[in-house]
Amino acid sequence: MKTKTIFLSLLTALGAACGDDVSQTTVSLQFALTDGDTEIGCDDLLAGVGADAVDLEVRDARFYVSNVRLVSASGEVPVALDDVSPFQISDVALVDFESACSDAGDTNTNDVVVGTVPEGEYTGVRFTVGVPFELNHIDQVVDETTTTPEPLRATGMWWNWQGGFKFIRVDLAPTPDSTSPGFNIHLGSTACMGNPLMGEDVTSCGNPNRMEVELTGFDPASDTIAFDLRAALDGALTNQNTGAALGCQSFPMDEECPAVFDNLGLPYGGVAPSGPQSVFRVR
Amino acid sequence: MLKPMWRFTPLFLLALACGESAEAYVWDLPPGFPEPRVPEDNPMSEAKVELGRRLFYDTRLSGNETQSCASCHLQSLAFTDGRVQGVGSTGEVHPRSSMSLANVGYAATLNWANPLIRELEPQALGPLFGETPVELGMAGREDELVARLRGELVYQELFPEAFPEQEDPFTVSRVLAALAAFQRTLISGRSPYDAFTNGDSDASSESAQRGAELFFGEEAECFHCHGGFNFTASLDHSGQVFETLSFQNNGLYDLDGRGLYPTPNFGLFEFSEDRRDMGSFKPPTLRNIAVTAPYMHDGSIATLEEVIQHYADGGRNVTEGPHVGDGRLNPNKSIFVNGFELTPERQADLLAFLESLTDEAFLTDPRFADPWVETDAAP
């Protein structure tokens, strides 16, 4: 509280000095998991999705949001994320629609990202889906004595194999009469290397795979940001599993990945996306 | 009566001087072995090693309580499992073969081809919490894991003993630390070959000696990737300034004439996405190699004789099945896998040499065995 007060007084002082008083306001970005325009949740059915129009059920849907900005006529301003246990710190927030329908999840859910911005007429939002690089390659250990921030303690979002976190985790299981093996979307940074001679940790990633989202015609006070699973699977080969990783888990040379990455607006296998992401939209 | 007194006095003084600080851990190292590198934040102690051993053999470390680390790492098989590919607690088949844990504390990198995992502490996160594939299946269940361990009487003593400075030692990171400490004690260096090089001329047969000459010679060239005291170029120990990472392609496959390996086992390429790294895997230690069949990252070679033939051929030409292609012509193949002339005598000699790397004492050492069996048998 003390820090916040000082911060605000400083801002006021600054504003006064410039003859332009800017007061701060709280913004609460509302997210929703959807099938097209319909809000869905854990265990709900996605009928006829992907290029193969298979039936799948939601078992997990979580993602990290960072670098949040609101856009007004005069440009963009950063949203200072509140430090709210356990789903967000100032650098990153976990949006979590998983409510214990996954073996790797729990009953806790979170569908809002809360922060502070200068008061203004905002008509758009921009954010990154992913964990910032500086946090993505920390030691992932659950321990009250370590400094691992709370949103990063969900082991279901760990991606130890790649030395980072899953930025998006979507697990979709086949229905009893579906021919699909199921389809998972696990997005995260790949091709990460350190300096092998020095035994260093990760210093860079060939495929950062952080999604940039920009939504226009967005009123933060009344609109919701939809995370549309049907759109995420658009054109995806949902009736097969060619690699060892079910669905698309960011693994190279996986036939189930190109369509998904294109939907996420990310390059895959050296191929640029056909356009911006189409999975998040204003609802 | 006086003698013992005199012997005890210096020890007593030492103890006083050191106050309550923990005694230095005493390694049981074979002749010529350096100490493993130990992370500063996880010093060795007898209590921690014993805790690690308990955890290593504890099925409470798997989601459905059916598997422990030891399920895929059996002491009698130098901590491999004899399977072509590992099988996890939920029945999911691992794309790769279980690796030996002999001398794992000296490995520069863990796993078959992961350059990111260099220490045993984070390595254990993979089998515990990994989901592609599911091994122990604990993802999202860390609280349950800690609760299970908290309920065990043996742990109620061992955790505080192993981590005396902690108010509450029951955490996932302590589990990782203890598992790592135990695994660093899995040191194998008392094979007949070691006895021979340490002066016991009867320890190695004539045939094995000829095999060793071939192994360390410039014709077979085995030693380039499997040299040093641990018979691998992937090496790290306490006296080393730089870790020596090594990932090599030994010509097992070439699906497309450009070096493609069968999905998903792309080796180092999975991490670097550099096509030159396609099919490059860590050369494993050859200690106890005779008991760790089947061989290669995917268990695709059944016997040691066939492995020798593979290298004599300079790779493998797959002529039928889904993986057709001439691995001998793989553009990424190590320059040392060129083939060599293999006579039946040479084959037998190389085999005899490799068999002389089997350390029976290691395979049967009670310090590495399942401690829960002892507890159950105790009166």
Tab-separated table of C-alpha atoms in Angstrom, chain A residues 59-277:
chain	number	residue	atom	x	y	z
A	59	ARG	CA	-9.504	-31.064	-20.349
A	60	ASP	CA	-7.261	-28.072	-19.883
A	61	ALA	CA	-7.077	-24.459	-21.003
A	62	ARG	CA	-4.532	-22.104	-19.452
A	63	PHE	CA	-2.210	-19.410	-20.718
A	64	TYR	CA	0.170	-16.710	-19.533
A	65	VAL	CA	-0.373	-13.045	-20.350
A	66	SER	CA	2.322	-10.370	-20.129
A	67	ASN	CA	3.216	-6.936	-21.547
A	68	VAL	CA	-0.404	-5.734	-21.402
A	69	ARG	CA	-1.189	-2.348	-22.956
A	70	LEU	CA	-4.344	-0.347	-23.589
A	71	VAL	CA	-4.727	1.710	-26.733
A	72	SER	CA	-6.400	5.117	-27.048
A	73	ALA	CA	-6.463	7.715	-29.797
A	74	SER	CA	-3.192	9.106	-28.453
A	75	GLY	CA	-1.353	5.776	-28.472
A	76	GLU	CA	-0.768	2.893	-26.099
A	77	VAL	CA	-0.101	2.885	-22.352
A	78	PRO	CA	1.252	-0.050	-20.355
A	79	VAL	CA	-1.065	-1.682	-17.853
A	80	ALA	CA	0.814	-1.998	-14.549
A	81	LEU	CA	-0.296	-5.443	-13.420
A	82	ASP	CA	-1.243	-5.702	-9.764
A	83	ASP	CA	0.626	-8.165	-7.611
A	84	VAL	CA	-2.322	-10.387	-6.712
A	85	SER	CA	-1.706	-13.819	-5.236
A	86	PRO	CA	-1.713	-16.394	-6.685
A	87	PHE	CA	-2.458	-15.682	-10.340
A	88	GLN	CA	-0.459	-12.603	-11.177
A	89	ILE	CA	2.650	-10.605	-10.403
A	90	SER	CA	3.725	-7.350	-11.993
A	91	ASP	CA	5.356	-9.182	-14.918
A	92	VAL	CA	2.968	-11.978	-15.810
A	93	ALA	CA	-0.526	-13.324	-15.169
A	94	LEU	CA	-1.929	-16.829	-15.517
A	95	VAL	CA	-5.389	-17.105	-17.035
A	96	ASP	CA	-6.701	-20.489	-15.954
A	97	PHE	CA	-9.959	-22.077	-17.141
A	98	GLU	CA	-8.959	-25.501	-15.872
A	99	SER	CA	-11.191	-26.487	-12.947
A	100	ALA	CA	-9.932	-29.950	-12.016
A	101	CYS	CA	-10.944	-31.767	-15.200
A	102	SER	CA	-7.227	-32.343	-15.874
A	103	ASP	CA	-5.049	-34.722	-13.881
A	104	ALA	CA	-2.481	-31.958	-13.921
A	105	GLY	CA	-4.790	-29.212	-12.686
A	106	ASP	CA	-6.770	-28.083	-9.671
A	107	THR	CA	-10.023	-26.332	-8.767
A	108	ASN	CA	-8.514	-22.827	-8.835
A	109	THR	CA	-9.480	-20.756	-11.854
A	110	ASN	CA	-8.793	-17.217	-12.981
A	111	ASP	CA	-10.409	-15.295	-15.821
A	112	VAL	CA	-9.278	-11.740	-15.116
A	113	VAL	CA	-6.072	-9.768	-15.424
A	114	VAL	CA	-6.052	-6.738	-13.148
A	115	GLY	CA	-3.874	-3.663	-13.382
A	116	THR	CA	-3.624	0.095	-13.278
A	117	VAL	CA	-3.619	2.614	-16.143
A	118	PRO	CA	-3.980	6.372	-16.472
A	119	GLU	CA	-7.617	7.319	-16.944
A	120	GLY	CA	-8.494	7.576	-20.611
A	121	GLU	CA	-10.705	6.644	-23.517
A	122	TYR	CA	-9.431	3.215	-24.456
A	123	THR	CA	-10.582	1.464	-27.583
A	124	GLY	CA	-8.096	-1.343	-27.932
A	125	VAL	CA	-5.908	-3.792	-26.048
A	126	ARG	CA	-2.537	-5.348	-26.821
A	127	PHE	CA	-0.795	-8.118	-24.922
A	128	THR	CA	1.741	-10.902	-25.249
A	129	VAL	CA	0.784	-14.491	-24.619
A	130	GLY	CA	3.823	-15.958	-22.896
A	131	VAL	CA	6.200	-15.713	-19.972
A	132	PRO	CA	8.838	-12.974	-20.378
A	133	PHE	CA	12.268	-14.351	-21.274
A	134	GLU	CA	13.834	-13.236	-17.974
A	135	LEU	CA	11.326	-15.376	-16.068
A	136	ASN	CA	10.953	-18.217	-18.539
A	137	HIS	CA	14.215	-19.973	-17.770
A	138	ILE	CA	14.401	-19.710	-13.989
A	139	ASP	CA	14.666	-22.772	-11.774
A	140	GLN	CA	11.228	-24.307	-11.712
A	141	VAL	CA	10.974	-25.629	-8.240
A	142	VAL	CA	8.038	-25.532	-5.918
A	143	ASP	CA	9.484	-24.366	-2.668
A	144	GLU	CA	8.563	-21.689	-0.202
A	145	THR	CA	12.223	-20.817	0.131
A	146	THR	CA	12.815	-20.080	-3.537
A	147	THR	CA	11.796	-16.973	-5.371
A	148	THR	CA	9.674	-18.708	-7.999
A	149	PRO	CA	6.690	-16.341	-8.425
A	150	GLU	CA	3.336	-17.880	-7.604
A	151	PRO	CA	1.805	-17.854	-11.120
A	152	LEU	CA	4.811	-19.899	-12.261
A	153	ARG	CA	4.411	-22.600	-9.635
A	154	ALA	CA	1.765	-24.619	-11.480
A	155	THR	CA	3.620	-27.791	-12.438
A	156	GLY	CA	1.067	-28.408	-15.179
A	157	MET	CA	2.505	-25.374	-16.956
A	158	TRP	CA	6.109	-26.479	-16.530
A	159	TRP	CA	7.990	-27.472	-19.601
A	160	ASN	CA	11.127	-28.857	-18.014
A	161	TRP	CA	12.122	-30.659	-21.163
A	162	GLN	CA	12.523	-27.335	-22.962
A	163	GLY	CA	13.776	-25.502	-19.902
A	164	GLY	CA	10.829	-23.105	-19.750
A	165	PHE	CA	7.096	-22.843	-19.300
A	166	LYS	CA	4.180	-23.704	-21.514
A	167	PHE	CA	2.757	-20.347	-22.578
A	168	ILE	CA	-0.493	-21.968	-23.654
A	169	ARG	CA	-1.768	-25.299	-22.482
A	170	VAL	CA	-4.866	-26.685	-24.139
A	171	ASP	CA	-5.615	-30.382	-23.700
A	172	LEU	CA	-8.524	-31.829	-25.659
A	173	ALA	CA	-9.588	-35.435	-25.179
A	174	PRO	CA	-11.582	-37.459	-27.708
A	175	THR	CA	-15.200	-38.257	-26.907
A	176	PRO	CA	-15.932	-42.002	-26.482
A	177	ASP	CA	-16.989	-42.422	-30.125
A	178	SER	CA	-14.511	-39.992	-31.642
A	179	THR	CA	-11.881	-41.436	-33.983
A	180	SER	CA	-9.433	-38.701	-32.985
A	181	PRO	CA	-6.544	-39.554	-30.657
A	182	GLY	CA	-7.185	-36.181	-28.979
A	183	PHE	CA	-5.422	-32.902	-29.575
A	184	ASN	CA	-3.191	-30.851	-27.305
A	185	ILE	CA	-1.809	-27.396	-27.949
A	186	HIS	CA	1.292	-26.744	-25.877
A	187	LEU	CA	3.001	-23.554	-26.923
A	188	GLY	CA	6.354	-22.446	-25.574
A	189	SER	CA	9.822	-21.300	-26.584
A	190	THR	CA	11.862	-23.876	-28.498
A	191	ALA	CA	15.344	-24.146	-30.001
A	192	CYS	CA	16.669	-22.632	-26.777
A	193	MET	CA	20.418	-22.857	-26.278
A	194	GLY	CA	22.973	-21.531	-23.846
A	195	ASN	CA	26.697	-21.357	-24.338
A	196	PRO	CA	27.598	-25.031	-24.196
A	197	LEU	CA	31.296	-24.421	-23.586
A	198	MET	CA	30.556	-22.438	-20.470
A	199	GLY	CA	27.837	-24.735	-19.181
A	200	GLU	CA	25.455	-21.798	-19.174
A	201	ASP	CA	21.730	-21.821	-18.890
A	202	VAL	CA	19.506	-20.706	-21.736
A	203	THR	CA	20.708	-17.474	-23.315
A	204	SER	CA	18.409	-17.308	-26.325
A	205	CYS	CA	15.656	-19.179	-28.108
A	206	GLY	CA	15.479	-19.716	-31.857
A	207	ASN	CA	11.682	-19.838	-31.655
A	208	PRO	CA	10.514	-17.574	-28.806
A	209	ASN	CA	6.884	-18.384	-29.753
A	210	ARG	CA	5.433	-15.494	-27.801
A	211	MET	CA	2.119	-14.513	-29.351
A	212	GLU	CA	1.381	-10.853	-29.992
A	213	VAL	CA	-2.309	-10.034	-29.680
A	214	GLU	CA	-3.879	-6.747	-30.763
A	215	LEU	CA	-7.622	-6.249	-30.457
A	216	THR	CA	-9.400	-3.143	-31.665
A	217	GLY	CA	-12.932	-1.996	-30.905
A	218	PHE	CA	-12.389	-3.069	-27.332
A	219	ASP	CA	-13.914	-1.363	-24.305
A	220	PRO	CA	-12.123	-2.641	-21.195
A	221	ALA	CA	-15.117	-1.731	-19.025
A	222	SER	CA	-17.658	-3.866	-20.844
A	223	ASP	CA	-15.985	-6.213	-23.351
A	224	THR	CA	-14.539	-9.659	-22.853
A	225	ILE	CA	-11.469	-11.163	-24.526
A	226	ALA	CA	-12.473	-14.530	-25.955
A	227	PHE	CA	-9.970	-17.373	-26.257
A	228	ASP	CA	-11.652	-19.363	-29.018
A	229	LEU	CA	-10.637	-23.023	-29.143
A	230	ARG	CA	-12.532	-23.641	-32.382
A	231	ALA	CA	-10.509	-20.889	-34.034
A	232	ALA	CA	-7.283	-22.318	-32.565
A	233	LEU	CA	-8.005	-25.643	-34.272
A	234	ASP	CA	-9.123	-24.168	-37.591
A	235	GLY	CA	-7.614	-26.303	-40.366
A	236	ALA	CA	-5.674	-28.474	-37.906
A	237	LEU	CA	-5.271	-32.201	-38.593
A	238	THR	CA	-7.317	-33.250	-35.587
A	239	ASN	CA	-7.804	-36.878	-36.535
A	240	GLN	CA	-4.191	-38.042	-36.456
A	241	ASN	CA	-1.012	-37.986	-34.412
A	242	THR	CA	2.132	-38.171	-36.494
A	243	GLY	CA	4.762	-37.114	-33.954
A	244	ALA	CA	5.082	-38.506	-30.431
A	245	ALA	CA	3.565	-35.294	-29.087
A	246	LEU	CA	-0.227	-35.444	-29.266
A	247	GLY	CA	-1.642	-32.574	-31.301
A	248	CYS	CA	0.777	-29.673	-31.627
A	249	GLN	CA	3.251	-29.265	-28.787
A	250	SER	CA	5.696	-26.947	-30.589
A	251	PHE	CA	7.913	-29.895	-31.517
A	252	PRO	CA	9.692	-29.420	-34.884
A	253	MET	CA	8.446	-31.200	-38.000
A	254	ASP	CA	5.041	-32.131	-36.590
A	255	GLU	CA	2.253	-32.272	-39.215
A	256	GLU	CA	-0.302	-31.186	-36.632
A	257	CYS	CA	1.500	-27.878	-36.023
A	258	PRO	CA	1.475	-25.659	-39.136
A	259	ALA	CA	-2.269	-24.863	-39.030
A	260	VAL	CA	-2.243	-24.221	-35.288
A	261	PHE	CA	0.786	-21.933	-35.455
A	262	ASP	CA	-0.793	-20.048	-38.338
A	263	ASN	CA	-3.904	-19.505	-36.201
A	264	LEU	CA	-1.689	-18.243	-33.399
A	265	GLY	CA	0.018	-15.851	-35.822
A	266	LEU	CA	3.412	-17.487	-35.283
A	267	PRO	CA	5.996	-18.821	-37.739
A	268	TYR	CA	6.562	-22.569	-37.800
A	269	GLY	CA	9.334	-24.511	-39.475
A	270	GLY	CA	10.634	-21.395	-41.195
A	271	VAL	CA	7.228	-20.528	-42.673
A	272	ALA	CA	5.821	-17.124	-41.757
A	273	PRO	CA	2.194	-16.936	-40.594
A	274	SER	CA	-0.370	-15.865	-43.176
A	275	GLY	CA	-1.566	-13.034	-40.922
A	276	PRO	CA	-2.088	-11.955	-37.322
A	277	GLN	CA	-3.468	-14.348	-34.739
